[in-house]
Coordinates of C-alpha atoms and ligand atoms in Angstrom, one line a residue:
Chain N
X1 CA 0.0 0.0 0.0
X2 CA 1.3 3.5 -0.8
X3 CA 0.3 7.0 -0.4
X4 CA -1.6 8.8 -3.1
X5 CA 1.0 10.3 -5.4
X6 CA 1.4 14.1 -5.3
X7 CA -0.1 14.7 -8.7
X8 CA -3.3 12.8 -7.8
X9 CA -4.1 14.8 -4.7
X10 CA -7.2 16.6 -3.8
X11 CA -8.4 17.3 -7.3
X12 CA -12.0 18.3 -7.5
X13 CA -12.2 17.2 -11.1
X14 CA -15.2 14.9 -11.5
X15 CA -15.3 14.6 -15.2
X16 CA -12.2 13.5 -17.0
X17 CA -11.0 15.0 -20.3
X18 CA -12.0 14.1 -23.8
X19 CA -13.9 16.3 -26.2
X20 CA -17.7 16.5 -26.2
X21 CA -17.8 14.1 -29.2
X22 CA -15.3 11.7 -27.7
X23 CA -17.4 11.6 -24.5
X24 CA -20.6 11.2 -26.4
X25 CA -19.4 8.3 -28.7
X26 CA -17.8 6.7 -25.6
X27 CA -21.1 6.7 -23.7
X28 CA -22.9 5.2 -26.7
X29 CA -20.3 2.7 -27.3
X30 CA -20.3 1.7 -23.6
X31 CA -24.1 1.4 -23.6
X32 CA -24.2 -0.7 -26.8
X33 CA -21.5 -2.9 -25.5
X34 CA -23.4 -3.3 -22.2
X35 CA -26.5 -4.1 -24.1
X36 CA -24.7 -6.8 -26.1
X37 CA -23.0 -8.2 -22.9
X38 CA -26.4 -8.5 -21.3
X39 CA -27.8 -10.5 -24.2
X40 CA -24.7 -12.8 -24.0
X41 CA -25.0 -13.1 -20.3
X42 CA -28.3 -14.8 -20.6
X43 CA -28.2 -16.3 -24.1
X44 CA -31.3 -18.5 -23.5
X45 CA -33.6 -15.8 -22.5
X46 CA -32.1 -13.5 -25.1
X47 CA -32.8 -16.1 -27.8
X48 CA -36.3 -16.6 -26.4
X49 CA -37.0 -12.9 -26.6
X50 CA -35.7 -12.6 -30.1
X51 CA -37.8 -15.6 -31.2
X52 CA -40.9 -14.0 -29.7
X53 CA -40.3 -10.8 -31.6
X54 CA -39.6 -12.8 -34.8
X55 CA -42.9 -14.6 -34.4
X56 CA -44.8 -11.4 -33.8
X57 CA -43.5 -10.1 -37.2
X58 CA -43.9 -13.5 -39.0
X59 CA -47.6 -13.5 -39.3
X60 CA -48.1 -10.0 -41.0
X61 CA -45.1 -10.8 -43.2
X62 CA -46.8 -14.0 -44.4
X63 CA -50.1 -12.2 -44.9
X64 CA -48.3 -9.5 -46.8
X65 CA -46.8 -12.0 -49.1
X66 CA -50.2 -13.7 -49.7
X67 CA -51.7 -10.3 -50.4
X68 CA -49.0 -9.5 -52.9
X69 CA -49.5 -12.7 -54.8
X70 CA -53.2 -12.3 -54.8
X71 CA -52.8 -8.8 -56.2
X72 CA -50.6 -10.2 -58.9
X73 CA -53.2 -12.8 -59.8
X74 CA -56.0 -10.2 -59.8
X75 CA -53.8 -8.1 -62.1
X76 CA -53.5 -11.1 -64.5
X77 CA -57.3 -11.5 -64.5
X78 CA -58.0 -7.8 -64.9
X79 CA -57.9 -8.0 -68.7
X80 CA -60.6 -10.6 -69.1
X81 CA -64.3 -10.0 -69.4
X82 CA -67.5 -12.0 -69.7
X83 CA -67.4 -15.8 -69.5
X84 CA -66.2 -18.9 -71.1
X85 CA -68.7 -21.6 -72.0
X86 CA -67.1 -25.0 -72.3
X87 CA -69.0 -27.3 -74.7
X88 CA -69.2 -31.0 -74.3
X89 CA -66.2 -32.8 -76.1
X90 CA -68.4 -34.4 -78.7
X91 CA -69.4 -30.9 -80.0
X92 CA -67.1 -30.1 -82.9
X93 CA -66.3 -26.6 -84.2
X94 CA -69.1 -26.4 -86.7
X95 CA -71.7 -27.3 -84.1
X96 CA -70.1 -24.7 -81.7
X97 CA -70.3 -22.0 -84.4
X98 CA -74.0 -22.7 -84.9
X99 CA -74.7 -22.6 -81.1
X100 CA -72.7 -19.4 -80.7
X101 CA -74.6 -17.9 -83.6
X102 CA -78.0 -18.9 -82.1
X103 CA -77.0 -17.2 -78.8
X104 CA -75.7 -14.1 -80.5
X105 CA -78.9 -13.5 -82.5
X106 CA -81.1 -14.0 -79.5
X107 CA -79.4 -11.3 -77.4
X108 CA -78.6 -7.8 -78.3
X109 CA -75.0 -6.6 -77.7
X110 CA -73.8 -10.0 -77.1
X111 CA -70.5 -10.9 -78.6
X112 CA -69.3 -14.4 -79.1
X113 CA -66.1 -16.0 -80.3
X114 CA -65.5 -19.7 -80.9
X115 CA -62.2 -20.8 -79.5
X116 CA -61.1 -23.9 -81.4
X117 CA -59.3 -26.8 -79.7
X118 CA -55.9 -25.8 -81.1
X119 CA -56.4 -22.1 -80.2
X120 CA -57.4 -23.2 -76.7
X121 CA -54.3 -25.2 -76.3
X122 CA -52.2 -22.3 -77.5
X123 CA -54.0 -19.9 -75.1
X124 CA -53.5 -22.4 -72.3
X125 CA -49.8 -22.5 -73.0
X126 CA -49.6 -18.7 -72.7
X127 CA -50.9 -18.8 -69.1
X128 CA -48.4 -18.6 -66.4
X129 CA -48.0 -22.1 -64.9
X130 CA -48.8 -23.8 -68.2
X131 CA -46.1 -22.6 -70.3
X132 CA -45.0 -25.2 -72.9
X133 CA -47.9 -27.5 -72.2
X134 CA -48.8 -27.6 -75.9
X135 CA -45.5 -29.3 -76.6
X136 CA -46.1 -32.2 -74.2
X137 CA -49.8 -33.0 -74.7
X138 CA -50.2 -35.4 -77.5
X139 CA -53.9 -35.7 -78.5
X140 CA -55.6 -32.3 -77.8
X141 CA -58.0 -33.1 -74.9
X142 CA -59.6 -29.7 -74.8
X143 CA -63.2 -29.0 -75.7
X144 CA -64.4 -26.2 -78.0
X145 CA -65.0 -23.1 -76.0
X146 CA -67.4 -20.1 -76.7
X147 CA -66.0 -16.9 -75.3
X148 CA -68.8 -14.5 -74.3
X149 CA -68.7 -10.8 -73.9
X150 CA -71.7 -8.8 -72.5
X151 CA -71.4 -5.4 -70.8
X152 CA -74.4 -6.0 -68.5
X153 CA -73.3 -8.4 -65.8
X154 CA -76.9 -9.1 -64.4
X155 CA -78.1 -10.0 -67.9
X156 CA -75.0 -12.2 -68.5
X157 CA -75.6 -14.1 -65.2
X158 CA -79.2 -14.9 -66.3
X159 CA -78.0 -16.0 -69.8
X160 CA -75.3 -18.2 -68.2
X161 CA -77.9 -19.9 -66.0
X162 CA -79.9 -20.7 -69.1
X163 CA -77.0 -22.1 -71.0
X164 CA -75.9 -24.3 -68.1
X165 CA -79.1 -26.3 -68.8
X166 CA -78.2 -26.6 -72.5
X167 CA -77.4 -30.3 -73.2
X168 CA -74.5 -29.2 -75.5
X169 CA -72.8 -27.3 -72.6
X170 CA -70.4 -29.0 -70.3
X171 CA -69.8 -26.1 -67.9
X172 CA -69.7 -22.3 -67.7
X173 CA -66.9 -20.3 -66.2
X174 CA -67.8 -16.7 -65.4
X175 CA -64.7 -14.5 -65.3
X176 CA -66.8 -11.8 -63.6
X177 CA -67.7 -14.2 -60.8
X178 CA -64.2 -15.4 -60.5
X179 CA -62.9 -11.8 -60.3
X180 CA -65.6 -11.0 -57.7
X181 CA -64.6 -14.0 -55.7
X182 CA -61.0 -13.1 -55.9
X183 CA -61.8 -9.5 -54.9
X184 CA -63.6 -10.9 -51.8
X185 CA -60.6 -13.0 -50.9
X186 CA -58.4 -9.9 -51.5
X187 CA -60.6 -7.8 -49.3
X188 CA -60.6 -10.4 -46.6
X189 CA -56.8 -10.8 -46.8
X190 CA -56.3 -7.0 -46.6
X191 CA -58.4 -6.8 -43.5
X192 CA -56.5 -9.7 -42.0
X193 CA -53.2 -7.9 -42.9
X194 CA -54.4 -4.9 -41.0
X195 CA -55.2 -7.0 -38.0
X196 CA -51.9 -8.9 -38.3
X197 CA -49.9 -5.6 -38.5
X198 CA -51.6 -4.1 -35.6
X199 CA -51.1 -7.3 -33.5
X200 CA -47.5 -7.4 -34.5
X201 CA -47.0 -3.7 -33.5
X202 CA -48.7 -4.1 -30.2
X203 CA -47.0 -7.5 -29.6
X204 CA -43.5 -6.2 -30.5
X205 CA -44.0 -3.3 -28.2
X206 CA -45.3 -5.4 -25.3
X207 CA -42.5 -7.9 -25.7
X208 CA -39.9 -5.2 -25.7
X209 CA -41.4 -3.7 -22.6
X210 CA -41.3 -7.1 -21.0
X211 CA -37.8 -7.9 -22.1
X212 CA -36.6 -4.5 -20.8
X213 CA -38.2 -5.3 -17.5
X214 CA -36.4 -8.6 -17.4
X215 CA -33.2 -6.9 -18.2
X216 CA -33.8 -4.4 -15.4
X217 CA -34.5 -7.2 -13.0
X218 CA -31.5 -9.2 -14.0
X219 CA -29.3 -6.2 -13.5
X220 CA -31.0 -4.7 -10.5
X221 CA -27.8 -4.8 -8.5
X222 CA -25.8 -2.8 -10.9
X223 CA -28.6 -0.4 -11.5
X224 CA -29.1 0.3 -7.8
X225 CA -25.4 0.7 -7.2
X226 CA -25.1 2.9 -10.2
X227 CA -27.8 5.1 -8.8
X228 CA -26.1 5.2 -5.4
X229 CA -22.9 6.3 -7.1
X230 CA -24.8 9.1 -8.8
X231 CA -25.7 7.7 -12.2
X232 CA -28.3 9.8 -14.0
X233 CA -31.4 8.4 -15.6
X234 CA -29.8 8.6 -19.1
X235 CA -26.9 6.5 -18.0
X236 CA -29.1 3.7 -16.7
X237 CA -31.5 4.0 -19.6
X238 CA -29.1 4.0 -22.5
X239 CA -28.0 0.3 -22.4
X240 CA -31.6 -0.7 -22.0
X241 CA -32.6 1.4 -25.1
X242 CA -29.8 -0.2 -27.1
X243 CA -30.8 -3.6 -25.8
X244 CA -34.4 -3.0 -27.0
X245 CA -33.2 -1.9 -30.4
X246 CA -30.8 -4.8 -30.7
X247 CA -33.4 -7.4 -29.9
X248 CA -35.9 -5.7 -32.2
X249 CA -33.4 -5.7 -35.0
X250 CA -32.4 -9.3 -34.5
X251 CA -35.9 -10.5 -34.1
X252 CA -37.3 -8.7 -37.2
X253 CA -34.3 -9.7 -39.3
X254 CA -34.9 -13.3 -38.2
X255 CA -38.6 -12.9 -39.2
X256 CA -37.5 -11.5 -42.6
X257 CA -35.1 -14.4 -43.1
X258 CA -37.7 -16.9 -42.1
X259 CA -40.2 -15.5 -44.6
X260 CA -37.7 -15.4 -47.4
X261 CA -36.7 -19.0 -46.7
X262 CA -40.3 -20.0 -46.5
X263 CA -41.1 -18.3 -49.8
X264 CA -38.0 -19.8 -51.4
X265 CA -39.0 -23.3 -50.3
X266 CA -42.6 -22.8 -51.4
X267 CA -41.4 -21.5 -54.7
X268 CA -39.0 -24.3 -55.3
X269 CA -41.7 -26.9 -54.5
X270 CA -44.1 -25.1 -56.9
X271 CA -41.4 -24.9 -59.6
X272 CA -40.7 -28.6 -59.2
X273 CA -44.3 -29.4 -59.4
X274 CA -45.0 -27.3 -62.4
X275 CA -41.9 -28.6 -64.2
X276 CA -43.8 -31.9 -64.5
X277 CA -46.0 -30.0 -66.9
X278 CA -43.1 -28.4 -68.6
X279 CA -44.2 -25.0 -67.4
X280 CA -43.1 -22.3 -65.0
X281 CA -45.0 -20.7 -62.1
X282 CA -43.8 -17.4 -60.9
X283 CA -44.5 -16.4 -57.3
X284 CA -43.8 -13.0 -56.1
X285 CA -41.5 -12.7 -53.1
X286 CA -42.2 -10.3 -50.2
X287 CA -41.6 -6.6 -51.1
X288 CA -38.1 -5.7 -49.9
X289 CA -39.3 -2.3 -48.9
X290 CA -41.8 -4.0 -46.6
X291 CA -39.0 -6.1 -45.1
X292 CA -36.9 -3.1 -44.5
X293 CA -39.8 -1.2 -42.9
X294 CA -40.4 -4.1 -40.6
X295 CA -36.8 -4.1 -39.4
X296 CA -36.9 -0.3 -38.9
X297 CA -40.2 -0.5 -37.1
X298 CA -38.9 -3.3 -34.9
X299 CA -35.9 -1.3 -33.9
X300 CA -38.1 1.7 -33.1
X301 CA -40.5 -0.4 -31.1
X302 CA -37.6 -2.0 -29.2
X303 CA -36.4 1.4 -28.3
X304 CA -39.9 2.5 -27.4
X305 CA -40.6 -0.5 -25.2
X306 CA -37.3 0.0 -23.3
X307 CA -38.3 3.7 -22.9
X308 CA -41.7 2.9 -21.5
X309 CA -40.3 0.3 -19.2
X310 CA -37.6 2.6 -17.9
X311 CA -40.1 5.5 -17.5
X312 CA -42.2 3.3 -15.2
X313 CA -39.5 1.3 -13.4
X314 CA -36.6 3.6 -13.0
X315 CA -38.6 6.0 -10.9
X316 CA -38.7 3.3 -8.2
X317 CA -35.2 2.0 -8.8
X318 CA -33.9 5.6 -8.5
X319 CA -35.3 5.5 -5.0
X320 CA -31.9 5.2 -3.3
X321 CA -33.4 5.1 0.2
X322 CA -32.4 1.7 1.4
X323 CA -30.9 0.4 4.5
X324 CA -27.2 0.4 4.2
X325 CA -26.6 -2.0 7.0
Chain R
X1 CA -18.8 22.5 3.5
X2 CA -21.3 20.2 5.4
X3 CA -23.9 21.7 7.7
X4 CA -26.5 19.9 9.7
X5 CA -29.2 22.2 11.1
X6 CA -31.8 20.8 13.5
X7 CA -31.7 17.5 11.6
X8 CA -34.2 14.8 12.6
X9 CA -34.4 11.5 10.9
X10 CA -37.3 9.2 11.7
X11 CA -37.7 6.0 9.7
X12 CA -40.9 4.9 8.2
X13 CA -41.1 2.2 10.8
X14 CA -41.0 4.8 13.6
X15 CA -37.4 4.2 14.6
X16 CA -35.5 7.4 15.4
X17 CA -32.3 7.6 13.3
X18 CA -31.2 11.0 14.4
X19 CA -32.6 13.6 16.8
X20 CA -31.9 17.3 16.4
X21 CA -28.4 17.2 15.1
X22 CA -26.4 20.4 14.5
X23 CA -22.8 20.7 13.4
X24 CA -20.6 22.2 10.7
X25 CA -17.7 20.5 8.9
X26 CA -15.3 22.8 7.1
X27 CA -13.8 22.1 3.7
X28 CA -10.7 20.1 4.0
X29 CA -11.5 18.8 7.5
X30 CA -11.2 15.1 8.5
X31 CA -14.0 14.1 11.0
X32 CA -14.9 10.9 12.7
X33 CA -18.5 10.0 13.6
X34 CA -18.6 7.4 16.3
X35 CA -21.0 5.9 18.8
X36 CA -22.4 2.5 19.7
X37 CA -24.2 0.3 17.2
X38 CA -27.5 1.8 16.4
X39 CA -26.4 5.3 17.5
X40 CA -27.2 6.8 14.0
X41 CA -23.7 6.8 12.3
X42 CA -24.9 5.2 9.1
X43 CA -28.0 7.4 9.1
X44 CA -25.8 10.5 9.3
X45 CA -23.6 9.2 6.4
X46 CA -26.7 8.4 4.3
X47 CA -28.2 11.8 4.8
X48 CA -25.0 13.4 3.4
X49 CA -25.0 11.1 0.4
X50 CA -28.7 11.8 0.0
X51 CA -29.4 8.1 0.2
X52 CA -32.0 9.2 2.8
X53 CA -33.9 12.4 3.3
X54 CA -34.3 14.3 6.5
X55 CA -37.6 14.2 8.4
X56 CA -37.0 17.7 9.8
X57 CA -34.2 20.3 9.5
X58 CA -31.6 20.9 6.8
X59 CA -28.5 19.2 5.5
X60 CA -26.4 21.6 3.4
X61 CA -23.4 20.6 1.3
X62 CA -21.5 23.5 -0.3
X63 CA -24.5 25.7 0.5
X64 CA -27.0 23.5 -1.3
X65 CA -29.9 22.3 0.7
X66 CA -30.0 18.6 -0.1
X67 CA -33.7 18.2 0.6
X68 CA -34.6 20.7 -2.1
X69 CA -32.6 19.1 -4.9
X70 CA -34.4 17.8 -7.9
X71 CA -33.8 14.2 -9.1
X72 CA -31.0 15.2 -11.6
X73 CA -29.4 17.6 -9.1
X74 CA -29.4 14.9 -6.4
X75 CA -27.7 12.5 -8.9
X76 CA -25.2 15.2 -9.6
X77 CA -24.6 15.6 -5.9
X78 CA -23.9 11.9 -5.5
X79 CA -21.4 12.0 -8.3
X80 CA -19.4 14.7 -6.5
X81 CA -18.8 12.6 -3.4
X82 CA -16.9 9.3 -2.9
X83 CA -19.0 7.0 -0.8
X84 CA -17.6 3.9 1.0
X85 CA -20.4 1.6 2.0
X86 CA -20.4 -0.4 5.2
X87 CA -21.3 -3.5 3.2
X88 CA -19.1 -2.6 0.2
X89 CA -21.9 -2.8 -2.3
X90 CA -19.8 -4.4 -5.0
X91 CA -21.1 -6.0 -8.2
X92 CA -20.3 -9.7 -7.9
X93 CA -20.6 -10.5 -11.5
X94 CA -18.1 -7.9 -12.6
X95 CA -14.3 -7.7 -12.2
X96 CA -12.6 -5.6 -9.6
X97 CA -11.5 -3.4 -12.4
X98 CA -15.0 -2.9 -13.6
X99 CA -16.3 -2.3 -10.1
X100 CA -13.8 0.5 -9.6
X101 CA -14.4 1.9 -13.0
X102 CA -18.1 2.2 -12.5
X103 CA -18.2 5.7 -11.1
X104 CA -15.8 6.8 -13.8
X105 CA -18.0 5.4 -16.5
X106 CA -21.0 7.1 -14.8
X107 CA -19.0 10.4 -14.9
X108 CA -18.2 9.9 -18.5
X109 CA -14.4 9.4 -18.4
X110 CA -12.7 8.2 -21.6
X111 CA -11.6 4.6 -21.6
X112 CA -7.9 5.6 -21.6
X113 CA -8.3 7.8 -18.5
X114 CA -10.3 5.0 -16.8
X115 CA -7.6 2.5 -17.4
X116 CA -5.0 4.7 -15.9
X117 CA -7.0 5.8 -13.0
X118 CA -8.3 2.4 -12.0
X119 CA -4.8 0.9 -12.0
X120 CA -3.6 3.8 -9.9
X121 CA -6.2 3.5 -7.2
X122 CA -6.0 -0.3 -7.1
X123 CA -2.3 0.1 -6.5
X124 CA -3.1 2.6 -3.9
X125 CA -5.1 0.1 -1.9
X126 CA -2.7 -2.7 -2.6
X127 CA -4.9 -4.6 -5.0
X128 CA -3.2 -4.0 -8.3
X129 CA -2.7 -7.6 -8.9
X130 CA -6.4 -8.6 -8.4
X131 CA -7.9 -6.3 -11.1
X132 CA -9.4 -9.1 -13.0
X133 CA -10.7 -11.2 -10.1
X134 CA -14.3 -10.9 -9.1
X135 CA -15.3 -9.7 -5.6
X136 CA -16.3 -13.1 -4.3
X137 CA -12.7 -14.3 -4.9
X138 CA -11.5 -11.7 -2.4
X139 CA -11.5 -11.7 1.4
X140 CA -13.8 -9.3 3.3
X141 CA -11.0 -6.9 3.9
X142 CA -9.9 -7.0 0.3
X143 CA -13.5 -6.3 -0.8
X144 CA -13.6 -3.4 1.6
X145 CA -10.5 -2.0 0.0
X146 CA -12.2 -2.3 -3.4
X147 CA -15.0 -0.3 -2.1
X148 CA -12.6 2.3 -0.9
X149 CA -10.8 2.3 -4.3
X150 CA -14.1 2.9 -6.0
X151 CA -14.9 5.8 -3.8
X152 CA -11.5 7.4 -4.4
X153 CA -11.4 6.8 -8.2
X154 CA -13.3 9.9 -9.4
X155 CA -11.1 12.2 -7.2
X156 CA -14.1 13.4 -5.1
X157 CA -13.7 16.6 -3.1
X158 CA -15.7 14.9 -0.3
X159 CA -15.3 11.3 0.9
X160 CA -17.8 9.8 3.2
X161 CA -17.0 6.3 4.5
X162 CA -19.2 4.1 6.6
X163 CA -17.1 1.8 8.8
X164 CA -14.4 1.6 6.1
X165 CA -12.0 -0.4 8.3
X166 CA -14.6 -2.7 9.8
X167 CA -13.1 -5.7 8.2
X168 CA -9.4 -4.8 8.2
X169 CA -6.7 -5.9 10.5
X170 CA -5.1 -3.1 12.6
X171 CA -2.2 -2.6 10.3
X172 CA -4.4 -2.3 7.1
X173 CA -6.8 -0.1 9.0
X174 CA -4.0 2.3 9.9
X175 CA -2.8 2.3 6.3
X176 CA -6.2 3.2 5.0
X177 CA -6.4 5.9 7.6
X178 CA -3.0 7.2 6.4
X179 CA -4.4 7.2 2.9
X180 CA -7.4 9.2 4.1
X181 CA -5.2 11.6 5.9
X182 CA -3.1 12.2 2.8
X183 CA -6.2 12.9 0.8
X184 CA -7.3 15.3 3.6
X185 CA -3.9 17.0 3.4
X186 CA -4.4 17.5 -0.3
X187 CA -7.7 19.3 0.4
X188 CA -10.3 16.5 0.4
X189 CA -12.9 16.6 3.0
X190 CA -13.2 13.2 4.8
X191 CA -16.0 12.0 7.0
X192 CA -15.5 8.6 8.5
X193 CA -18.1 6.7 10.6
X194 CA -16.4 4.2 12.8
X195 CA -16.9 2.5 16.2
X196 CA -13.2 1.7 16.4
X197 CA -12.1 3.9 19.3
X198 CA -8.5 2.8 19.2
X199 CA -8.2 3.8 15.6
X200 CA -9.9 7.2 16.3
X201 CA -7.6 7.8 19.2
X202 CA -4.5 7.1 17.1
X203 CA -5.6 9.4 14.2
X204 CA -6.4 12.3 16.5
X205 CA -8.9 14.2 14.4
X206 CA -12.2 15.8 15.2
X207 CA -14.8 13.4 16.6
X208 CA -18.6 13.6 16.6
X209 CA -20.1 11.3 19.1
X210 CA -23.6 10.0 18.7
X211 CA -25.7 8.2 21.2
X212 CA -29.2 7.0 20.5
X213 CA -29.5 9.4 17.6
X214 CA -28.3 12.5 19.6
X215 CA -25.0 14.3 19.1
X216 CA -23.5 14.1 22.6
X217 CA -20.0 15.2 22.0
X218 CA -17.9 17.1 19.4
X219 CA -14.2 17.3 20.3
X220 CA -10.7 17.4 18.9
X221 CA -8.2 15.2 20.7
X222 CA -4.9 16.8 21.7
X223 CA -2.4 16.5 19.0
X224 CA 0.2 13.9 19.7
X225 CA 3.1 15.1 21.8
Ligands
ADP1 N1 -33.8 1.6 6.9 C1 -34.1 1.7 8.2 N2 -35.4 1.5 8.6 C2 -35.8 1.6 9.9 N3 -35.0 1.9 10.8 C3 -33.7 2.1 10.6 C4 -33.2 2.0 9.2 N4 -31.8 2.2 9.2 C5 -31.5 2.5 10.5 N5 -32.6 2.4 11.3 C6 -32.6 2.6 12.8 O1 -32.1 3.8 13.0 C7 -31.2 3.8 14.2 C8 -29.8 4.2 13.8 O2 -29.3 3.2 12.9 P1 -27.9 3.4 12.1 O3 -27.8 4.8 11.6 O4 -27.7 2.3 11.2 O5 -26.8 3.2 13.4 P2 -25.3 2.9 13.4 O6 -24.8 3.0 12.0 O7 -24.7 3.9 14.3 O8 -25.2 1.5 13.9 C9 -31.3 2.4 14.7 O9 -32.2 2.3 15.7 C10 -31.8 1.6 13.5 O10 -32.6 0.5 13.9
MG2 MG1 -23.8 1.7 10.8

C-alpha cells in the first residue's frame, strides 16, 4: 500500500478530459457494449426474446406475401371479361359455331367467339403455370369453348344460368364471378393484414417492454449501485434502449429471413411441381421495402418498449433510500 | 462544507435515526463520527449522500440544501462525493477493475483515463494484482478496499465512509487511515463513521459522538506530543 502520489491529490475534477464528441461516442459505445453483454450473459432468455419478436412479425409478413401474390393474380385477370362456355367434347367446331350464332342472334349486344381446340391449347400454353404445355400434350384433350362478352353483368348471369341447362354445354366459367370471388378474398386478406400488422406492432411493443423489465431485474444490483454512485437516468437508460433496439433488430431480421426462406422453399416446390407439366410458375416474393420497414419498425419499437419500461420502473429504482446496514 | 441544522431522521417504521443534530464540517477537514451500534452513524452518512432524506431540519453541502434538490441535481450531488459503503456494495458478476471503473463510467471518463486511474487507485489500496478477479474471490478486507478504491477513483472533493476499516486488521486499518489523511492534506474533506475507538484515538482528528440518535460530543483530541 502506498500514499496517493502528489499529482493525484485533492483534485476536485469529477469529469475527465475528452472532447464532447469523444465523450458522447464513448457513452454510446459503452451502452451498446453493455446491451450486447447483457444478451450474451443470458443467451437462452435473449434467444427466447428474439424468437418472440420474430414470431410477432412473421404473421403479418406472411399475410403481406399472400396479399402481394393475390394482387398479382388479380392483375392477370383484370384484362378478361365475360365468360367462357365449355361445350361437351363431342361438340365439334361447326356445331359450336352454330350454337354461338344462335345465342348471338337471341341477345342484343352479345358478342361471341368460338375458340377452337388448337387455339385453346395455345392460349393455355400462354398462361403462367402452363407454359410449354402444348409441346407435351399429344392428343388435344380440350373442348371447344365459346367466349362470351356482354357489358351487363346481371343479364350475363341470367344467360349463363340458361346455358348451363343446355345439353351441349359442359360447364360455364364466369370470369366476372371469378374476379368477384378473388376480390372478396383480397378484401378479406387485406383486413387480415391490418389486424396482423396491428397485432405485430402491439406485440412487439409489449414484448420489448417485458424484455426490458427482465433486463432491469437481471441487472437490478448494478442499476441500484449505479444510482447510489450518482448515475443519472440517461446512463441507466441508455443500455436498455440499445438492448431493446438490438433485440428488435435481430428479431425482425430473423422474421424476414424466415419469410424469405419459406417463400423460397414454397417457390422451389411449386417450380418442381410445375416442371412436371413443362411449365413455370412465378411467385412474387415479399416486397423488400416492406421487409426493411419491418426491421426499422422493430428497432423503433424495441427502443420505445425500453423507454416505456424505464419510465415506469426507474422511478422506483432511482429511490436510493435503502438500509445500508 | 457540510452543515446539519436541526436535523431529525425518523424512519418509516417509527425508529429514530437522528434527533436534532447540529454541526458544521469545514472544507478540508477530516472528521470521525462514532458511537455504539444503532447510534445513528450510518444514518448521518446516508443523509450526506442523499441516500436518505431528513424528516426535519436541513442538510447543506456546499451551501446546497440537499432536501430541495431535484432528481437530476441529487444525482449530480452523489457524483461529486466518494461513498464507502459499510457492506461494500460491489457487483459480484463484474471484475474488480469494472467495479472501480463504475463511477468513472458514470461520470463519462474516456476509456484511456479510466484504465490509468483504476490501476492507480487499485495500487493505492494494494490490490493492483487482483484487477481481473471478481469480488467473491476476495476476502472481506480486500472487498472493503475495493469499495474504498471505487470511492477514491473519481477524485471526489468529499469522501464519506461508513465503517471503512470494519473488516481490516489493525495494520491495514492504519494504512487506510493514512491514505485518508493524505487525501485530507491534499484538500479533500473526509467523514468517517467508525466505532473503532482505538483507531480514532490514534488518528487524532475531530470526533462527533452520537448516542441513540443524539449528538452528545464534538471534540478534537490533543495533538500527539
Ligand atoms: N432503513 C431503516 N429503517 C428503519 N430503521 C432504521 C433503518 N436504518 C436504521 N434504522 C434505525 O435507526 C437507528 C440508527 O441506525 P444506524 O444509523 O444504522 O446506526 P449505526 O450505523 O450507528 O449503527 C437504529 O435504531 C436503526 O434500527
Ligand atoms: Mg452503521
